[in-house]
Coordinates of C-alpha atoms in Angstrom, one line a residue:
M33 CA 106.9 136.0 -19.3
G34 CA 105.9 134.6 -15.9
K35 CA 103.4 131.9 -15.9
F36 CA 100.7 131.5 -13.3
K37 CA 100.7 128.1 -11.7
I38 CA 97.3 126.8 -12.8
S39 CA 98.4 123.4 -11.7
S40 CA 98.7 124.7 -8.2
W41 CA 94.9 125.0 -8.3
L42 CA 94.1 121.9 -10.3
N43 CA 94.2 118.3 -9.1
R44 CA 95.7 119.2 -5.7
S45 CA 94.8 117.0 -2.7
P46 CA 95.2 119.1 0.4
S47 CA 94.9 117.3 3.7
P48 CA 91.7 118.4 5.6
I49 CA 91.9 120.9 8.4
S50 CA 89.4 120.6 11.2
D51 CA 87.0 123.5 11.7
E52 CA 88.4 124.2 15.2
D53 CA 92.0 124.1 14.1
G54 CA 91.1 126.2 11.1
K55 CA 89.6 128.9 13.3
K56 CA 92.6 128.9 15.6
Q57 CA 95.2 129.0 12.9
N58 CA 93.4 131.4 10.7
R59 CA 93.0 133.9 13.5
S60 CA 96.6 133.4 14.8
S61 CA 97.9 135.0 11.6
F62 CA 96.6 138.3 12.7
S63 CA 98.4 138.5 16.1
A64 CA 101.6 140.0 14.8
L65 CA 99.6 142.3 12.5
S66 CA 97.5 143.6 15.4
S67 CA 100.6 144.6 17.4
S68 CA 102.2 146.1 14.4
L69 CA 99.2 148.2 13.6
T70 CA 98.9 149.3 17.2
S71 CA 102.4 150.7 17.3
K72 CA 102.3 152.2 13.8
L73 CA 98.9 153.9 14.3
K74 CA 100.6 156.0 17.0
E75 CA 102.7 157.7 14.3
P76 CA 101.5 160.0 11.5
Q77 CA 100.9 158.0 8.4
S78 CA 101.8 159.2 4.9
S79 CA 99.3 158.8 2.2
T80 CA 99.8 158.2 -1.5
T81 CA 96.5 159.8 -2.3
G82 CA 98.0 163.1 -1.3
I83 CA 95.4 163.7 1.4
H84 CA 97.2 164.9 4.5
T85 CA 95.8 164.3 8.0
P86 CA 97.6 166.4 10.5
P87 CA 98.7 164.7 13.8
P88 CA 96.8 165.6 16.9
D89 CA 99.4 168.3 17.9
E90 CA 99.4 170.0 14.5
P91 CA 96.7 172.6 14.0
E92 CA 94.6 172.6 10.9
R93 CA 95.8 175.0 8.2
Q94 CA 93.6 176.3 5.5
P95 CA 95.3 175.4 2.2
S96 CA 95.8 178.3 -0.2
T97 CA 94.7 176.1 -3.1
S98 CA 91.8 173.6 -2.9
R99 CA 92.5 170.0 -3.3
M100 CA 90.4 169.8 -6.5
I101 CA 92.4 172.7 -8.1
A102 CA 95.7 171.1 -7.0
L103 CA 94.7 167.8 -8.6
A104 CA 93.5 169.4 -11.8
Q105 CA 96.8 171.3 -12.1
K106 CA 98.8 168.1 -11.5
I107 CA 96.8 166.2 -14.2
A108 CA 97.5 169.0 -16.6
K109 CA 101.2 169.2 -15.8
E110 CA 101.8 165.5 -15.9
T111 CA 99.7 165.0 -19.0
E112 CA 101.7 167.6 -20.8
K113 CA 104.9 165.7 -19.9
L114 CA 103.5 162.4 -21.1
E115 CA 102.2 163.9 -24.4
T116 CA 105.4 165.8 -25.1
Y117 CA 107.4 162.6 -24.7
M118 CA 105.1 160.6 -26.9
K119 CA 105.2 163.2 -29.7
D120 CA 109.0 163.8 -29.4
N121 CA 109.5 160.0 -29.9
N122 CA 106.9 159.6 -32.6
L123 CA 104.8 157.3 -30.5
P124 CA 101.1 156.8 -31.2
M125 CA 98.9 158.7 -28.7
P126 CA 96.4 156.8 -26.6
S127 CA 92.9 156.8 -28.1
F128 CA 89.6 154.9 -28.2
D129 CA 90.0 154.5 -32.0
V130 CA 90.0 150.9 -33.2
D131 CA 93.6 151.1 -34.4
A132 CA 95.0 152.6 -31.2
P133 CA 97.7 150.7 -29.4
A134 CA 96.5 148.1 -26.8
D135 CA 99.3 149.1 -24.4
F136 CA 101.6 152.0 -23.6
P137 CA 105.2 151.4 -24.8
K138 CA 108.0 151.0 -22.3
L139 CA 108.5 154.4 -20.8
P140 CA 111.4 156.0 -19.0
A141 CA 111.0 156.0 -15.2
E142 CA 110.2 159.7 -15.0
I143 CA 107.5 159.5 -17.8
S144 CA 106.1 156.4 -16.3
R145 CA 105.7 158.3 -13.0
S146 CA 103.9 161.0 -14.9
R147 CA 101.5 158.5 -16.3
Q148 CA 100.9 157.0 -12.8
E149 CA 100.2 160.4 -11.3
I150 CA 97.6 161.1 -14.0
I151 CA 95.8 157.9 -13.1
F152 CA 96.0 158.5 -9.4
A153 CA 95.0 162.2 -9.5
T154 CA 92.1 161.5 -12.0
R155 CA 90.7 158.9 -9.8
E156 CA 90.8 161.1 -6.7
L157 CA 89.5 164.1 -8.5
G158 CA 86.6 162.1 -9.8
L159 CA 85.7 160.9 -6.3
L160 CA 85.8 164.5 -5.0
A161 CA 83.7 165.8 -7.9
H162 CA 81.1 163.2 -7.4
G163 CA 81.0 163.5 -3.6
P164 CA 80.6 160.6 -1.1
R165 CA 76.8 160.0 -1.5
E166 CA 76.9 159.9 -5.3
S167 CA 80.1 157.8 -5.3
L168 CA 78.5 155.2 -3.1
R169 CA 75.1 155.3 -4.9
W170 CA 76.5 154.7 -8.3
G171 CA 79.8 153.0 -7.4
V172 CA 78.1 149.9 -6.1
W173 CA 76.7 149.4 -9.7
E174 CA 80.1 148.6 -11.1
F175 CA 79.1 144.9 -10.9
L176 CA 76.7 145.6 -13.8
D177 CA 79.7 146.5 -16.0
V178 CA 81.0 143.0 -15.2
L179 CA 77.6 141.6 -16.2
A180 CA 77.9 143.3 -19.6
L181 CA 81.4 141.9 -20.2
Q182 CA 80.2 138.5 -19.0
V183 CA 77.6 138.3 -21.8
I184 CA 80.0 139.8 -24.4
T185 CA 82.7 137.3 -23.8
H186 CA 80.3 134.3 -23.4
Y187 CA 78.8 135.0 -26.8
D188 CA 82.2 136.0 -28.3
I189 CA 80.5 139.2 -29.6
A190 CA 83.8 141.0 -30.2
K191 CA 84.9 138.2 -32.6
L192 CA 81.7 138.2 -34.7
F193 CA 82.8 141.0 -37.1
P194 CA 86.2 142.3 -38.2
P195 CA 87.7 145.1 -36.3
A196 CA 88.0 147.4 -39.4
E197 CA 84.3 146.9 -40.3
T198 CA 80.9 147.9 -38.9
I199 CA 77.8 145.8 -38.6
T200 CA 74.2 146.5 -38.2
L201 CA 72.7 145.6 -34.8
S202 CA 70.2 143.3 -36.5
E203 CA 73.0 141.4 -38.4
L204 CA 75.1 141.1 -35.3
Q205 CA 72.0 139.8 -33.4
S206 CA 71.5 137.1 -36.1
K207 CA 75.0 135.7 -35.3
T208 CA 74.0 135.1 -31.7
S209 CA 71.0 133.5 -29.8
L210 CA 70.4 136.8 -28.1
D211 CA 67.3 138.8 -29.0
P212 CA 67.8 142.3 -30.3
I213 CA 66.7 144.2 -27.2
N214 CA 69.1 142.3 -24.8
L215 CA 72.0 142.5 -27.2
A216 CA 71.5 146.2 -27.6
R217 CA 71.2 146.9 -23.9
I218 CA 74.4 144.9 -23.1
L219 CA 76.4 146.6 -25.8
R220 CA 75.2 150.1 -24.9
L221 CA 76.3 149.7 -21.3
A222 CA 79.7 148.5 -22.5
M223 CA 80.0 151.5 -24.7
T224 CA 80.0 153.8 -21.7
K225 CA 83.3 152.1 -20.8
G226 CA 84.8 152.6 -24.3
I227 CA 84.1 149.0 -25.4
F228 CA 82.4 149.2 -28.8
R229 CA 80.7 152.3 -30.2
E230 CA 77.6 153.2 -32.1
P231 CA 78.6 155.9 -34.7
V232 CA 75.1 155.9 -36.1
P233 CA 72.0 154.5 -34.4
G234 CA 71.8 150.8 -35.1
I235 CA 75.4 150.5 -36.5
I236 CA 78.0 148.9 -34.3
A237 CA 81.7 149.5 -34.6
H238 CA 84.8 148.4 -32.7
T239 CA 87.0 150.5 -30.4
A240 CA 90.5 149.7 -29.3
A241 CA 89.2 147.8 -26.3
S242 CA 86.7 145.6 -28.2
R243 CA 89.4 144.9 -30.8
V244 CA 91.7 143.7 -28.1
L245 CA 89.0 141.4 -26.9
A246 CA 88.6 140.0 -30.4
E247 CA 92.4 139.5 -31.0
D248 CA 93.9 138.7 -27.7
S249 CA 92.7 135.2 -26.7
D250 CA 94.4 135.3 -23.3
L251 CA 92.8 138.6 -22.3
H252 CA 89.4 137.3 -23.6
A253 CA 89.9 134.2 -21.4
W254 CA 90.8 136.5 -18.4
V255 CA 87.6 138.5 -18.8
A256 CA 85.5 135.4 -19.3
F257 CA 87.1 133.7 -16.3
N258 CA 86.3 136.7 -14.1
G259 CA 82.8 136.9 -15.5
E260 CA 81.8 133.3 -15.4
D261 CA 83.7 131.9 -12.4
I262 CA 84.9 134.7 -10.1
F263 CA 81.7 136.9 -10.5
P264 CA 79.3 134.2 -9.4
A265 CA 81.7 133.1 -6.6
A266 CA 81.9 136.7 -5.3
A267 CA 78.1 137.0 -5.3
H268 CA 78.0 134.1 -2.8
V269 CA 80.8 135.2 -0.4
L270 CA 78.4 136.7 2.0
E271 CA 76.4 133.5 2.2
A272 CA 79.6 131.5 2.7
L273 CA 80.7 133.8 5.5
K274 CA 77.4 133.7 7.3
T275 CA 77.3 129.9 7.1
H276 CA 81.0 129.3 7.9
P277 CA 82.5 132.5 9.5
E278 CA 86.0 130.9 10.0
A279 CA 86.5 131.0 6.2
T280 CA 89.4 128.5 6.0
S281 CA 88.0 125.5 4.2
L282 CA 88.7 124.9 0.5
T283 CA 85.2 123.4 0.1
R284 CA 83.2 126.1 1.8
A285 CA 84.1 129.3 -0.2
G286 CA 81.8 131.5 -2.2
F287 CA 82.7 129.3 -5.2
Q288 CA 81.2 126.2 -3.8
F289 CA 78.0 128.0 -2.8
A290 CA 77.8 129.4 -6.3
F291 CA 78.2 126.1 -8.1
G292 CA 76.6 123.6 -5.7
T293 CA 79.8 121.9 -4.4
V294 CA 79.8 122.8 -0.7
D295 CA 81.6 120.2 1.3
K296 CA 82.2 118.2 -1.9
E297 CA 85.3 119.4 -3.6
P298 CA 87.7 122.4 -3.9
M299 CA 87.6 124.7 -6.9
F300 CA 90.6 123.2 -8.5
V301 CA 89.1 119.7 -8.4
T302 CA 85.9 121.1 -10.1
F303 CA 88.1 122.6 -12.8
G304 CA 90.1 119.4 -13.2
K305 CA 86.8 117.7 -14.2
D306 CA 86.1 120.3 -16.9
P307 CA 89.0 120.6 -19.4
A308 CA 87.6 123.6 -21.3
R309 CA 87.0 125.5 -18.1
A310 CA 90.5 124.6 -16.9
R311 CA 92.1 125.7 -20.2
R312 CA 90.2 129.1 -20.0
M313 CA 91.6 129.7 -16.5
G314 CA 95.1 128.7 -17.6
K315 CA 94.9 131.2 -20.5
A316 CA 93.5 133.8 -18.1
M317 CA 96.4 133.4 -15.8
V318 CA 98.9 133.8 -18.7
S319 CA 97.2 137.2 -19.4
L320 CA 97.4 138.2 -15.8
T321 CA 101.0 137.3 -15.2
G322 CA 102.1 138.8 -18.5
G323 CA 100.8 142.2 -17.4
E324 CA 102.8 145.1 -15.9
G325 CA 104.4 144.3 -12.6
Y326 CA 104.4 140.5 -12.8
E327 CA 107.2 139.6 -15.2
V328 CA 109.9 137.1 -14.1
S329 CA 112.5 139.6 -15.2
Y330 CA 111.9 141.4 -11.9
L331 CA 113.1 138.4 -9.9
L332 CA 116.3 138.2 -12.0
D333 CA 117.1 141.9 -11.9
V334 CA 119.4 142.0 -8.9
E335 CA 120.2 145.8 -9.3
G336 CA 116.5 146.5 -9.3
G337 CA 115.8 144.6 -6.1
G338 CA 115.5 141.0 -7.5
Y339 CA 117.1 138.0 -5.8
D340 CA 120.8 137.3 -6.2
F341 CA 121.5 133.6 -6.6
S342 CA 125.2 134.0 -7.3
E343 CA 126.4 132.3 -4.2
I344 CA 124.2 129.3 -4.9
D345 CA 125.2 129.2 -8.5
A346 CA 129.0 129.3 -7.6
K347 CA 128.7 126.0 -5.8
G348 CA 126.3 124.4 -8.4
G349 CA 123.5 124.4 -5.8
M350 CA 120.0 123.0 -6.2
F351 CA 116.8 125.0 -6.7
V352 CA 113.4 123.3 -6.2
D353 CA 110.4 125.1 -7.8
V354 CA 107.4 123.7 -5.8
G355 CA 104.3 123.9 -7.9
G356 CA 106.4 125.2 -10.8
S357 CA 104.1 124.3 -13.7
H358 CA 106.3 123.8 -16.8
G359 CA 109.3 125.5 -15.3
F360 CA 109.2 128.8 -17.1
V361 CA 110.8 130.6 -14.2
D362 CA 113.5 128.0 -14.0
V363 CA 114.4 128.3 -17.6
D364 CA 114.9 132.1 -17.2
L365 CA 117.0 131.5 -14.1
A366 CA 119.0 128.8 -15.7
K367 CA 119.9 131.1 -18.6
K368 CA 121.4 133.6 -16.2
Y369 CA 122.9 131.2 -13.6
R370 CA 124.8 128.6 -15.6
N371 CA 125.8 126.2 -12.8
M372 CA 122.6 125.8 -10.7
K373 CA 120.5 122.7 -11.0
F374 CA 116.7 122.9 -11.0
V375 CA 113.9 120.5 -10.0
V376 CA 110.4 121.6 -11.1
Q377 CA 107.6 119.8 -9.2
D378 CA 104.0 119.7 -10.2
T379 CA 101.1 117.3 -10.8
A380 CA 101.8 114.3 -13.1
K381 CA 99.4 115.7 -15.7
T382 CA 101.3 119.0 -15.8
V383 CA 104.7 117.4 -15.9
E384 CA 103.6 115.2 -18.8
S385 CA 102.3 118.2 -20.8
A386 CA 105.5 120.2 -20.4
P387 CA 107.4 121.2 -23.6
K388 CA 110.0 118.7 -24.7
P389 CA 112.7 119.9 -24.6
I390 CA 111.9 122.4 -21.9
C391 CA 114.4 124.8 -23.6
E392 CA 116.3 124.8 -26.9
D393 CA 119.5 125.6 -25.1
E394 CA 120.8 122.1 -24.2
Q395 CA 123.0 123.5 -21.4
V396 CA 119.9 125.0 -19.8
A397 CA 117.6 122.0 -20.5
G398 CA 120.2 119.6 -19.1
R399 CA 120.0 121.2 -15.7
I400 CA 116.2 121.2 -15.3
E401 CA 114.4 118.1 -14.0
L402 CA 110.6 117.8 -14.0
M403 CA 109.2 115.8 -11.2
P404 CA 105.6 114.8 -10.3
H405 CA 104.9 115.8 -6.7
D406 CA 101.9 116.8 -4.7
F407 CA 103.0 119.5 -2.3
F408 CA 100.6 118.4 0.3
Q409 CA 102.8 115.3 0.7
E410 CA 106.3 115.2 2.3
Q411 CA 109.0 116.9 0.1
P412 CA 110.9 114.2 -1.7
T413 CA 113.9 116.3 -2.9
K414 CA 116.3 116.4 0.1
D415 CA 119.1 118.9 0.9
A416 CA 118.3 121.5 -1.8
D417 CA 119.6 125.1 -1.4
V418 CA 116.3 126.8 -2.3
Y419 CA 112.6 125.8 -2.1
F420 CA 110.7 128.2 -4.2
F421 CA 106.9 129.0 -4.2
R422 CA 105.6 131.4 -6.8
W423 CA 101.9 132.2 -6.9
I424 CA 101.2 129.4 -4.4
M425 CA 100.8 130.5 -0.9
H426 CA 98.1 133.1 -1.7
N427 CA 95.9 130.1 -2.9
Y428 CA 95.6 128.7 0.6
S429 CA 94.2 129.8 4.0
T430 CA 96.5 129.8 7.0
P431 CA 96.1 126.1 8.1
Y432 CA 96.9 124.8 4.6
A433 CA 99.8 127.3 4.1
I434 CA 101.4 126.1 7.4
K435 CA 101.0 122.5 6.2
L436 CA 102.9 123.3 3.0
L437 CA 105.8 124.7 5.0
K438 CA 105.8 121.7 7.4
N439 CA 105.9 119.3 4.6
L440 CA 109.3 120.7 3.6
I441 CA 110.9 120.2 7.0
P442 CA 112.1 116.6 6.7
A443 CA 114.0 117.6 3.5
L444 CA 115.7 120.7 4.8
K445 CA 119.4 121.0 5.5
P446 CA 120.8 123.8 7.7
G447 CA 120.9 127.0 5.8
A448 CA 118.2 126.0 3.2
R449 CA 116.3 128.9 1.9
V450 CA 112.5 129.0 1.5
I451 CA 111.5 131.8 -0.9
I452 CA 107.9 132.8 -1.6
N453 CA 107.2 135.0 -4.6
D454 CA 103.8 136.6 -4.0
H455 CA 102.0 139.8 -3.2
C456 CA 102.9 141.2 0.2
L457 CA 100.3 143.7 1.4
L458 CA 101.5 147.0 2.8
E459 CA 99.7 149.0 5.6
P460 CA 96.6 150.7 4.2
G461 CA 97.5 153.9 2.3
Q462 CA 101.2 153.0 1.9
E463 CA 100.8 151.5 -1.6
N464 CA 100.2 153.6 -4.7
P465 CA 96.5 153.9 -5.2
W466 CA 96.4 151.8 -8.4
D467 CA 98.4 148.9 -7.1
E468 CA 96.6 148.9 -3.7
T469 CA 93.3 148.6 -5.5
V470 CA 94.6 145.7 -7.7
M471 CA 96.0 143.9 -4.7
R472 CA 93.1 144.4 -2.4
R473 CA 90.8 143.1 -5.1
M474 CA 93.0 140.1 -5.6
D475 CA 92.7 139.5 -1.9
L476 CA 88.9 139.3 -2.2
V477 CA 89.2 137.1 -5.3
M478 CA 91.2 134.6 -3.1
L479 CA 88.5 134.7 -0.5
A480 CA 85.7 134.1 -3.1
L481 CA 87.4 131.2 -4.8
L482 CA 89.4 129.4 -2.1
N483 CA 88.9 131.0 1.3
A484 CA 92.5 132.1 0.8
Q485 CA 94.3 135.4 1.2
E486 CA 97.0 137.8 0.3
R487 CA 99.3 138.5 3.3
T488 CA 101.2 141.2 5.0
E489 CA 104.8 140.8 6.1
A490 CA 103.7 140.2 9.7
E491 CA 101.4 137.4 8.5
F492 CA 104.1 135.7 6.4
R493 CA 106.3 135.9 9.5
E494 CA 103.6 134.2 11.5
L495 CA 103.2 131.4 8.9
F496 CA 106.9 130.5 9.3
K497 CA 106.7 130.7 13.1
A498 CA 103.6 128.5 13.2
A499 CA 105.3 125.9 11.0
S500 CA 108.4 125.7 13.1
D501 CA 110.7 127.7 15.3
G502 CA 113.5 126.3 13.0
F503 CA 112.5 128.8 10.3
V504 CA 114.3 132.2 10.7
F505 CA 112.4 134.9 8.9
K506 CA 114.7 137.1 6.8
G507 CA 112.2 139.6 5.7
V508 CA 110.5 140.9 2.5
T509 CA 112.0 142.7 -0.5
R510 CA 110.1 144.1 -3.5
P511 CA 111.8 144.8 -6.8
K512 CA 111.2 148.3 -8.1
G513 CA 108.2 148.5 -10.3
C514 CA 107.0 145.0 -9.4
R515 CA 103.8 144.1 -7.7
M516 CA 105.2 140.8 -6.4
S517 CA 107.5 140.6 -3.3
I518 CA 110.2 138.2 -2.4
I519 CA 109.6 136.7 1.1
E520 CA 112.5 134.6 2.6
A521 CA 113.1 132.4 5.5
V522 CA 116.2 130.2 6.3
W523 CA 116.1 126.8 8.0
R524 CA 118.2 126.6 11.1
P525 CA 121.0 128.9 10.2
D526 CA 122.5 128.2 13.7
L527 CA 123.5 124.8 12.3
V528 CA 125.3 126.0 9.2
D529 CA 128.6 125.8 11.0
Y530 CA 128.2 122.1 11.3
G531 CA 128.8 121.8 7.6
A532 CA 128.9 118.4 5.9
S533 CA 129.5 116.8 9.3
A534 CA 126.1 117.7 10.6
T535 CA 124.0 114.6 11.4
P536 CA 120.2 114.3 11.9
A537 CA 120.9 113.8 15.6
D538 CA 122.9 117.0 15.7
A539 CA 120.0 118.8 14.0
D540 CA 117.4 117.3 16.3
A541 CA 119.4 118.1 19.4
A542 CA 119.9 121.7 18.4
A543 CA 116.3 122.0 17.4
G544 CA 115.2 120.7 20.8
A545 CA 117.3 123.3 22.4
T546 CA 115.3 126.1 20.7
G547 CA 112.0 124.4 20.7
A548 CA 112.0 123.9 16.9
T549 CA 110.0 121.3 15.2
T550 CA 112.1 118.2 14.3
A551 CA 111.6 115.8 11.4
A552 CA 109.9 113.4 13.8
D553 CA 107.3 116.0 14.7
V554 CA 106.0 116.3 11.1
E555 CA 103.1 114.0 10.3
A556 CA 103.2 113.0 6.7
P557 CA 99.8 112.4 5.1
T558 CA 99.1 108.8 4.5
T559 CA 95.7 109.0 2.8
N560 CA 94.6 110.9 -0.3
A561 CA 93.3 114.2 1.1
L562 CA 90.2 114.3 -1.2
E563 CA 89.3 110.8 0.1
K564 CA 89.6 112.1 3.6
L565 CA 87.3 115.0 2.8
E566 CA 84.7 112.6 1.4
L567 CA 85.0 110.3 4.4
E568 CA 84.5 113.1 6.8
D569 CA 81.5 114.3 4.8
Q570 CA 80.0 110.9 5.0
E571 CA 80.6 110.6 8.7
A572 CA 79.0 114.0 9.2
K573 CA 75.9 112.9 7.4

């Protein structure tokens, strides 16, 4: 299971970025995107929603079957495929019943596609059946569903009575500090989404969804984290944007406006002061990254589009996991690649709390070193073959992300690979509708919490270019079925032929010939970044 790097948010000390630099660097990330869009908009775009817009020279044709009928037929056809497979394999059917499975089983590719088509077509048919006015009028009220879940998780309502039993509304109320009216109104809205049910007026029973909330502590934490941290932050994004339109500072996001910490501290520092809140977010991220499309297995599956480390493994190369938490990714890699060596870097607190041993397999554990390191300081591990960032770059706006890459440069040898494992946004309409919604929502979560962002391939390319011309962008790949992409750049491949005889002077001379940033150009932070933020704040006052 992949682990989200909670420590990449907690106790970090990013160097401050001036407002003017922030505006310039944040906007610069869109230059490549703009040119890319300009060229691509000239061509007809395919759409995963199934809605076809004819190019200018193609006349409109009246379809023989309406879109609604076509969608309904598709839903019926694909549902029959899915149900037949489930029955033929004696698998439990999806249901709202309390004993229904929490997840679908692993399905063959063809049946999984049928399930996805049902989801996509149902969503589109629902929008068409409602019409644009009604979709907008009532769609904007979805935040009230989050409000209901916020209250349910805060008061642990799903855990207050056993899943197999029922409870009267009055008895349930006696287990909380809520009054009967407010408890009932919260529950009854949640019931419209299949969370709890009321078989008889005044009698509350569990459904499959409420049972999962009661039994899955990681999922409960995910819902609570969204309700009590992201929800308030999102409600203050507009205020943050109106006040600081550049939206690059870690201390001026919606989160700070929501919790009264504007120009005081980043979100991860706030969480670092509240262990219970930090633990909740940690469990929430475990729930997220254990879900479909985020497993580490995708990175390892070379045939499915994962990354092939065989060449590095053959020479016993070094892999540095920057912000790598407890090294879960490295353990999985080390089990497959038996010669590579691994350095896992994270905060001192995170390193101290790592499992000991990190793996029961001594051969694996013996090749993994845990090292305290703040990635906003210069990279201390020199001449590694790979520097790896998973769930890191999307936590930072462009100025900070560029700084992360610059901090690697003094350590890089010719041919060193920088690999980012993150979302990579496609052009609008090119993603399947479900994944596009998830990723676009994640993009706004990053804005609300950290003034950060998910990025397109063009924007990743721009990050490396802004950090140094010495980075040669190799492109983006995405394993089949995975939501996360593998973004890669190589440091100065033109110097690889120098081999072991290459010297710093050789590297700097070649870098100068191409305009690349040299080690001497990189300014290493000398003061704790949080102290700098505080000093700047005092000077401003």
